[in-house]
Short mmCIF file of C-alpha atoms and ligand atoms in Angstrom, two decimals:
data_model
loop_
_atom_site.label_atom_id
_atom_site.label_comp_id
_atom_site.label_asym_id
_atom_site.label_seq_id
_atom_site.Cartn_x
_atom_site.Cartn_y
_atom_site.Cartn_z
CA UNK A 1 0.00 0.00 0.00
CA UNK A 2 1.49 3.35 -1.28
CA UNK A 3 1.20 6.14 1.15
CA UNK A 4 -0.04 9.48 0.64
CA UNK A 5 -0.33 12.80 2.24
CA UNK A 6 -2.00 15.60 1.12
CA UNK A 7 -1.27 19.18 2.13
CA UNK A 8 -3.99 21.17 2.54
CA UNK A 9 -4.71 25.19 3.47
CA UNK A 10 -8.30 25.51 2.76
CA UNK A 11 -11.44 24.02 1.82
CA UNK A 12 -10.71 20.63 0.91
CA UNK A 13 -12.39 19.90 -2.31
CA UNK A 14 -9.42 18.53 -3.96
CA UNK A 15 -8.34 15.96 -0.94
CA UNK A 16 -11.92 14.82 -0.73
CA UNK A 17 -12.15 14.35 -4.25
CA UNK A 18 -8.88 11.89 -4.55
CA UNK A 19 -9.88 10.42 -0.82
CA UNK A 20 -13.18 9.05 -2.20
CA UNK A 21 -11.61 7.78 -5.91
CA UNK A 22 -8.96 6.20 -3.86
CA UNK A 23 -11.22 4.22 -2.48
CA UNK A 24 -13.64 3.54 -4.81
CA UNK A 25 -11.44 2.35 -7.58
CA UNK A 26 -9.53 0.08 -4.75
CA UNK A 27 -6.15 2.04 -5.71
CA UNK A 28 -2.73 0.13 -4.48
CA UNK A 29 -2.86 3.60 -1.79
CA UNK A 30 -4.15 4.94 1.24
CA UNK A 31 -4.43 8.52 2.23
CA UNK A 32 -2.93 8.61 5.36
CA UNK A 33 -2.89 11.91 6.61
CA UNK A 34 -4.17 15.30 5.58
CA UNK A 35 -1.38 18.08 7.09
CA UNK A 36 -2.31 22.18 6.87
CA UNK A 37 -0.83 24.91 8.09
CA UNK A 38 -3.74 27.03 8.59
CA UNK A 39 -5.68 26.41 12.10
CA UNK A 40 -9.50 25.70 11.02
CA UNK A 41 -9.12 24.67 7.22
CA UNK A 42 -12.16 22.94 6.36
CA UNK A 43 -10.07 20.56 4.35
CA UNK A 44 -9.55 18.93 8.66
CA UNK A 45 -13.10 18.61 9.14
CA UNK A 46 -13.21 16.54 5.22
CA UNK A 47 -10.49 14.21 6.59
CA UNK A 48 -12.19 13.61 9.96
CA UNK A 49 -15.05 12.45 8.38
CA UNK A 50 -12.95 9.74 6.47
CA UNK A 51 -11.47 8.77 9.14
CA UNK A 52 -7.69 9.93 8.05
CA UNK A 53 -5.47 11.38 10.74
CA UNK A 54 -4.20 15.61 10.47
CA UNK A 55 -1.65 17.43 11.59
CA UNK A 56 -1.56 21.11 11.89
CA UNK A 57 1.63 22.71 11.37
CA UNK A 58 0.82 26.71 11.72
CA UNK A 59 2.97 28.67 9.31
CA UNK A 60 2.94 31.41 11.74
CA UNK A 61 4.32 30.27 14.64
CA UNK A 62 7.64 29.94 12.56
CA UNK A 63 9.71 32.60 12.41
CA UNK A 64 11.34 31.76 9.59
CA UNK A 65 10.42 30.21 6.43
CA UNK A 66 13.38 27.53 7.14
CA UNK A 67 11.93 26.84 10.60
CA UNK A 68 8.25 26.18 9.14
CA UNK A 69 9.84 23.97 6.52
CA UNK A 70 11.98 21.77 8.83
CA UNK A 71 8.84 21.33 11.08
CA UNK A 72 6.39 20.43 8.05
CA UNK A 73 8.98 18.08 7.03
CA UNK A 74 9.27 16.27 10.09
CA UNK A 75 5.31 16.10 10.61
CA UNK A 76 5.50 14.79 7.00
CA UNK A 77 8.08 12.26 7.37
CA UNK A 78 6.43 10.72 10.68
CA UNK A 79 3.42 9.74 8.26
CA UNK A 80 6.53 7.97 5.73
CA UNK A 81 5.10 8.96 2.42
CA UNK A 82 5.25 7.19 -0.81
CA UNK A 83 3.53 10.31 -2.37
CA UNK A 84 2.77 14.17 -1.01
CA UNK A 85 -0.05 15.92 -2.99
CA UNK A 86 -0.26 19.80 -2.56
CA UNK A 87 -4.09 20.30 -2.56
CA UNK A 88 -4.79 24.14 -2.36
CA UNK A 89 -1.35 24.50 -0.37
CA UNK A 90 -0.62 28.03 -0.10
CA UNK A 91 2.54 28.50 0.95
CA UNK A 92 5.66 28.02 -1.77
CA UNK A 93 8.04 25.54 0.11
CA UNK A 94 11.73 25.58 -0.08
CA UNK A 95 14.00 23.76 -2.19
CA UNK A 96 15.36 21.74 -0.09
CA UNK A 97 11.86 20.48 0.78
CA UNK A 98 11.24 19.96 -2.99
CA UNK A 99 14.52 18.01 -3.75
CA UNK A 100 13.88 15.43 -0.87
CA UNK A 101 10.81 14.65 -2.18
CA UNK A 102 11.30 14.73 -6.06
CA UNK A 103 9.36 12.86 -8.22
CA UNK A 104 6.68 11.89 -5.72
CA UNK A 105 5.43 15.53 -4.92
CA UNK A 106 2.43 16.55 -7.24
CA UNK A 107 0.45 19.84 -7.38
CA UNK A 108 -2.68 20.83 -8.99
CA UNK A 109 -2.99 24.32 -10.29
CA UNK A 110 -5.88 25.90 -11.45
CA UNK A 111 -4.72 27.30 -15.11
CA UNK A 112 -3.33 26.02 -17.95
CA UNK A 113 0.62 26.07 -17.30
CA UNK A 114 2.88 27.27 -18.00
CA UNK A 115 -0.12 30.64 -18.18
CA UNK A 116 -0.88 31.81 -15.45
CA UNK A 117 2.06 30.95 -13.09
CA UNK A 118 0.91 32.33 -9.22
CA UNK A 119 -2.36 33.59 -7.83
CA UNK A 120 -5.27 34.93 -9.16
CA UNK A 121 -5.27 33.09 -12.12
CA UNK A 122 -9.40 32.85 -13.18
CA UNK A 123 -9.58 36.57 -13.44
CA UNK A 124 -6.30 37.25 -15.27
CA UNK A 125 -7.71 34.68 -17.99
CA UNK A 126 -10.54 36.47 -18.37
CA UNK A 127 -8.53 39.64 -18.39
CA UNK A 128 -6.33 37.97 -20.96
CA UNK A 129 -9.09 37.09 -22.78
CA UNK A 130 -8.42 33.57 -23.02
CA UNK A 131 -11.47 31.11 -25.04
CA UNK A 132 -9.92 28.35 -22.73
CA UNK A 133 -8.89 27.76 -19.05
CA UNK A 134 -8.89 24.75 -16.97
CA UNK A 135 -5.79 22.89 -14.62
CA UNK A 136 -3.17 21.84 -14.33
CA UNK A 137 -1.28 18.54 -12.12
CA UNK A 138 2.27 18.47 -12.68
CA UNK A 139 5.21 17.37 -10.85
CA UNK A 140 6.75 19.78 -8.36
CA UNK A 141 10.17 21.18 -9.29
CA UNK A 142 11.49 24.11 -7.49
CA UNK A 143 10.37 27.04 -9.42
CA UNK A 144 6.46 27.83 -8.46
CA UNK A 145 4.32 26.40 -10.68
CA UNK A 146 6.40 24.69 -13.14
CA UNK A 147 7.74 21.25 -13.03
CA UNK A 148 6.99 18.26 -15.84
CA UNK A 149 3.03 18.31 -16.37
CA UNK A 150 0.93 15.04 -15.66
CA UNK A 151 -2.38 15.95 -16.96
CA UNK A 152 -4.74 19.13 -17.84
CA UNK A 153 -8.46 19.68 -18.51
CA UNK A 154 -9.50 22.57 -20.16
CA UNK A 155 -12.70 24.14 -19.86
CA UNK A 156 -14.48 27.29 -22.06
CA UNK A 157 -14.67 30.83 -21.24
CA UNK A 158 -17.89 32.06 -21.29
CA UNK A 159 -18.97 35.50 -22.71
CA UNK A 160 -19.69 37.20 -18.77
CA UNK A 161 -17.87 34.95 -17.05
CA UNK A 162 -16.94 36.02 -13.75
CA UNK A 163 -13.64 34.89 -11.42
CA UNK A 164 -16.51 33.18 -9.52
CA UNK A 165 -17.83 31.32 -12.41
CA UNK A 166 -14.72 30.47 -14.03
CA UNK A 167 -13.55 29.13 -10.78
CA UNK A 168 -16.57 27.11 -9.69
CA UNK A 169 -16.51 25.29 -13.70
CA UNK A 170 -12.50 24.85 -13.18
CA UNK A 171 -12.64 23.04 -9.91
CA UNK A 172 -15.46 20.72 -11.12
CA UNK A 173 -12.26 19.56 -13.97
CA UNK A 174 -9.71 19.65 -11.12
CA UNK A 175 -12.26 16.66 -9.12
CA UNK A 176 -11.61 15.00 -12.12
CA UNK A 177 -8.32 15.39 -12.95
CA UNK A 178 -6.72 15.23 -9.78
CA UNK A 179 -7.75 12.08 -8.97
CA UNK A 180 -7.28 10.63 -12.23
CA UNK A 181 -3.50 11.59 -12.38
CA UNK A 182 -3.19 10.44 -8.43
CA UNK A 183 -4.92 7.27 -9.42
CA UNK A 184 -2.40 7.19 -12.61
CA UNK A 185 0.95 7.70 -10.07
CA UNK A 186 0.17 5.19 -7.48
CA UNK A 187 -0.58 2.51 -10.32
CA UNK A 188 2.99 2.98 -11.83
CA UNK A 189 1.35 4.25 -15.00
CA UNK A 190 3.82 7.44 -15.19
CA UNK A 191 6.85 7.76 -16.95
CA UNK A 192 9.10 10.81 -16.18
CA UNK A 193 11.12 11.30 -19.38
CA UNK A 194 13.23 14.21 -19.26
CA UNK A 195 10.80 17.01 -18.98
CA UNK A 196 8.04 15.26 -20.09
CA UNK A 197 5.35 13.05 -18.31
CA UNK A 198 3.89 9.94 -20.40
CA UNK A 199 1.47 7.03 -19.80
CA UNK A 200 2.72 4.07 -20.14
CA UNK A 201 -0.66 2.55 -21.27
CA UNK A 202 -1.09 5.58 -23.56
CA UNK A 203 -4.01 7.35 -22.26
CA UNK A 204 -5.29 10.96 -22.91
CA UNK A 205 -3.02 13.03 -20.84
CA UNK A 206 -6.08 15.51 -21.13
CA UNK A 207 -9.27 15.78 -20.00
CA UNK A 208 -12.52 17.91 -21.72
CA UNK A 209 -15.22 17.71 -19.72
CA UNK A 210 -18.82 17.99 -21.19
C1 GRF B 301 -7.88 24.68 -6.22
O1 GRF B 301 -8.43 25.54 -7.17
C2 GRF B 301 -6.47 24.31 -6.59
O2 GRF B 301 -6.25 24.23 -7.96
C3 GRF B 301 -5.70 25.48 -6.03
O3 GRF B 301 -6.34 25.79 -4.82
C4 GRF B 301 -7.70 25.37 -4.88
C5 GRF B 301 -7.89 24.43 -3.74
O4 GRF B 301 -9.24 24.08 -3.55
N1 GRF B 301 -4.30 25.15 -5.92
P1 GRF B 301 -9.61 22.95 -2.51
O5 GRF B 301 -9.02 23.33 -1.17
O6 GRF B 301 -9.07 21.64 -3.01
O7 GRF B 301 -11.12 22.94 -2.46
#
């Protein structure tokens, strides 16, 4: 059984999402903890009802961004992960952080990298202009945001659209996606080559929902 651990600062869509696909399609994992760093996050409450274990590690009781790291990483490392999902984890971590746990950290990010690098990224597509916006779950690398890409959905801009609207059809993809590139990882169906991100059994690396 592959571990996971999802880091969380927020609502909890995401984690719940890939919690309840995890078990449903039996996957070779287990979600075994759900870590935050914000005291409160709804995302607690979604593991508690599944039963999974948290950990609260509060950013700002760190001075330092090295001190917060170290003590994330030791919370995370007493849960031994096979895999660490960022799931609406808003703080950037360091790069030592990143290196330990190459190529078994994933993030999901709510454009279409490499667009839209950062925050705010439903109204600056509409700003933009853009027909198209959706997700993205890629590998973590150092640099924010970047890192070899897994799998994307892309979803329409509508004429009116609002941040709010964009962002509500986005995260309906990113229930899909992230648990279908999760599901992909813990079943050994990835292949890192170079820069690039294939499955092995050759499936759509991209997702259009209706
Ligand atoms: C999602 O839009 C995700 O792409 C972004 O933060 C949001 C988290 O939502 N990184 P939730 O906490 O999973 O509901």
């Amino acid at each position: 059984m592959q571990r996971i651990v999802i880091l969380v600062s927020g609502r909890g869509s995401n984690a719940q999402a890939i919690v309840q696909r995890c078990a449903a399609e039996r996957w070779p994992a287990q979600v075994v903890a759900v870590v935050g760093n914000r005291p409160g996050a709804a995302a607690f409450e979604v593991a508690a009802q599944h039963g999974i274990a948290t950990a609260l590690v509060d950013h700002r009781l760190h001075a330092s961004r090295e001190g917060f790291d170290a003590e994330l990483a030791r919370v995370i490392d007493g849960f031994a992960p096979d895999l660490v999902l960022l799931a609406g984890f808003m703080r950037i971590l360091g790069d030592g952080f990143v290196q330990r746990h190459a190529g078994r950290l994933l993030n999901i990010h709510p454009s279409l990298l490499p667009a839209f690098t950062g925050l705010h990224t439903h109204r600056r597509a509409i700003e933009a202009g853009c027909k198209l916006a959706g997700a993205t779950v890629h590998f973590v690398t150092p640099t924010l945001d970047h890192g070899p890409i897994i799998a994307q959905a892309a979803v329409p801009v509508l004429a009116g659209d609002t941040p709010e609207a964009l962002s509500d059809r986005v995260l309906a993809a990113e229930h899909r996606l992230y648990p279908l590139a999760v599901g992909w990882f813990v079943q050994g169906q990835l292949r890192l080559d170079g820069g690039t991100v294939h499955h092995t059994g050759g499936a759509a690396q991209l997702l259009l929902p209706a």
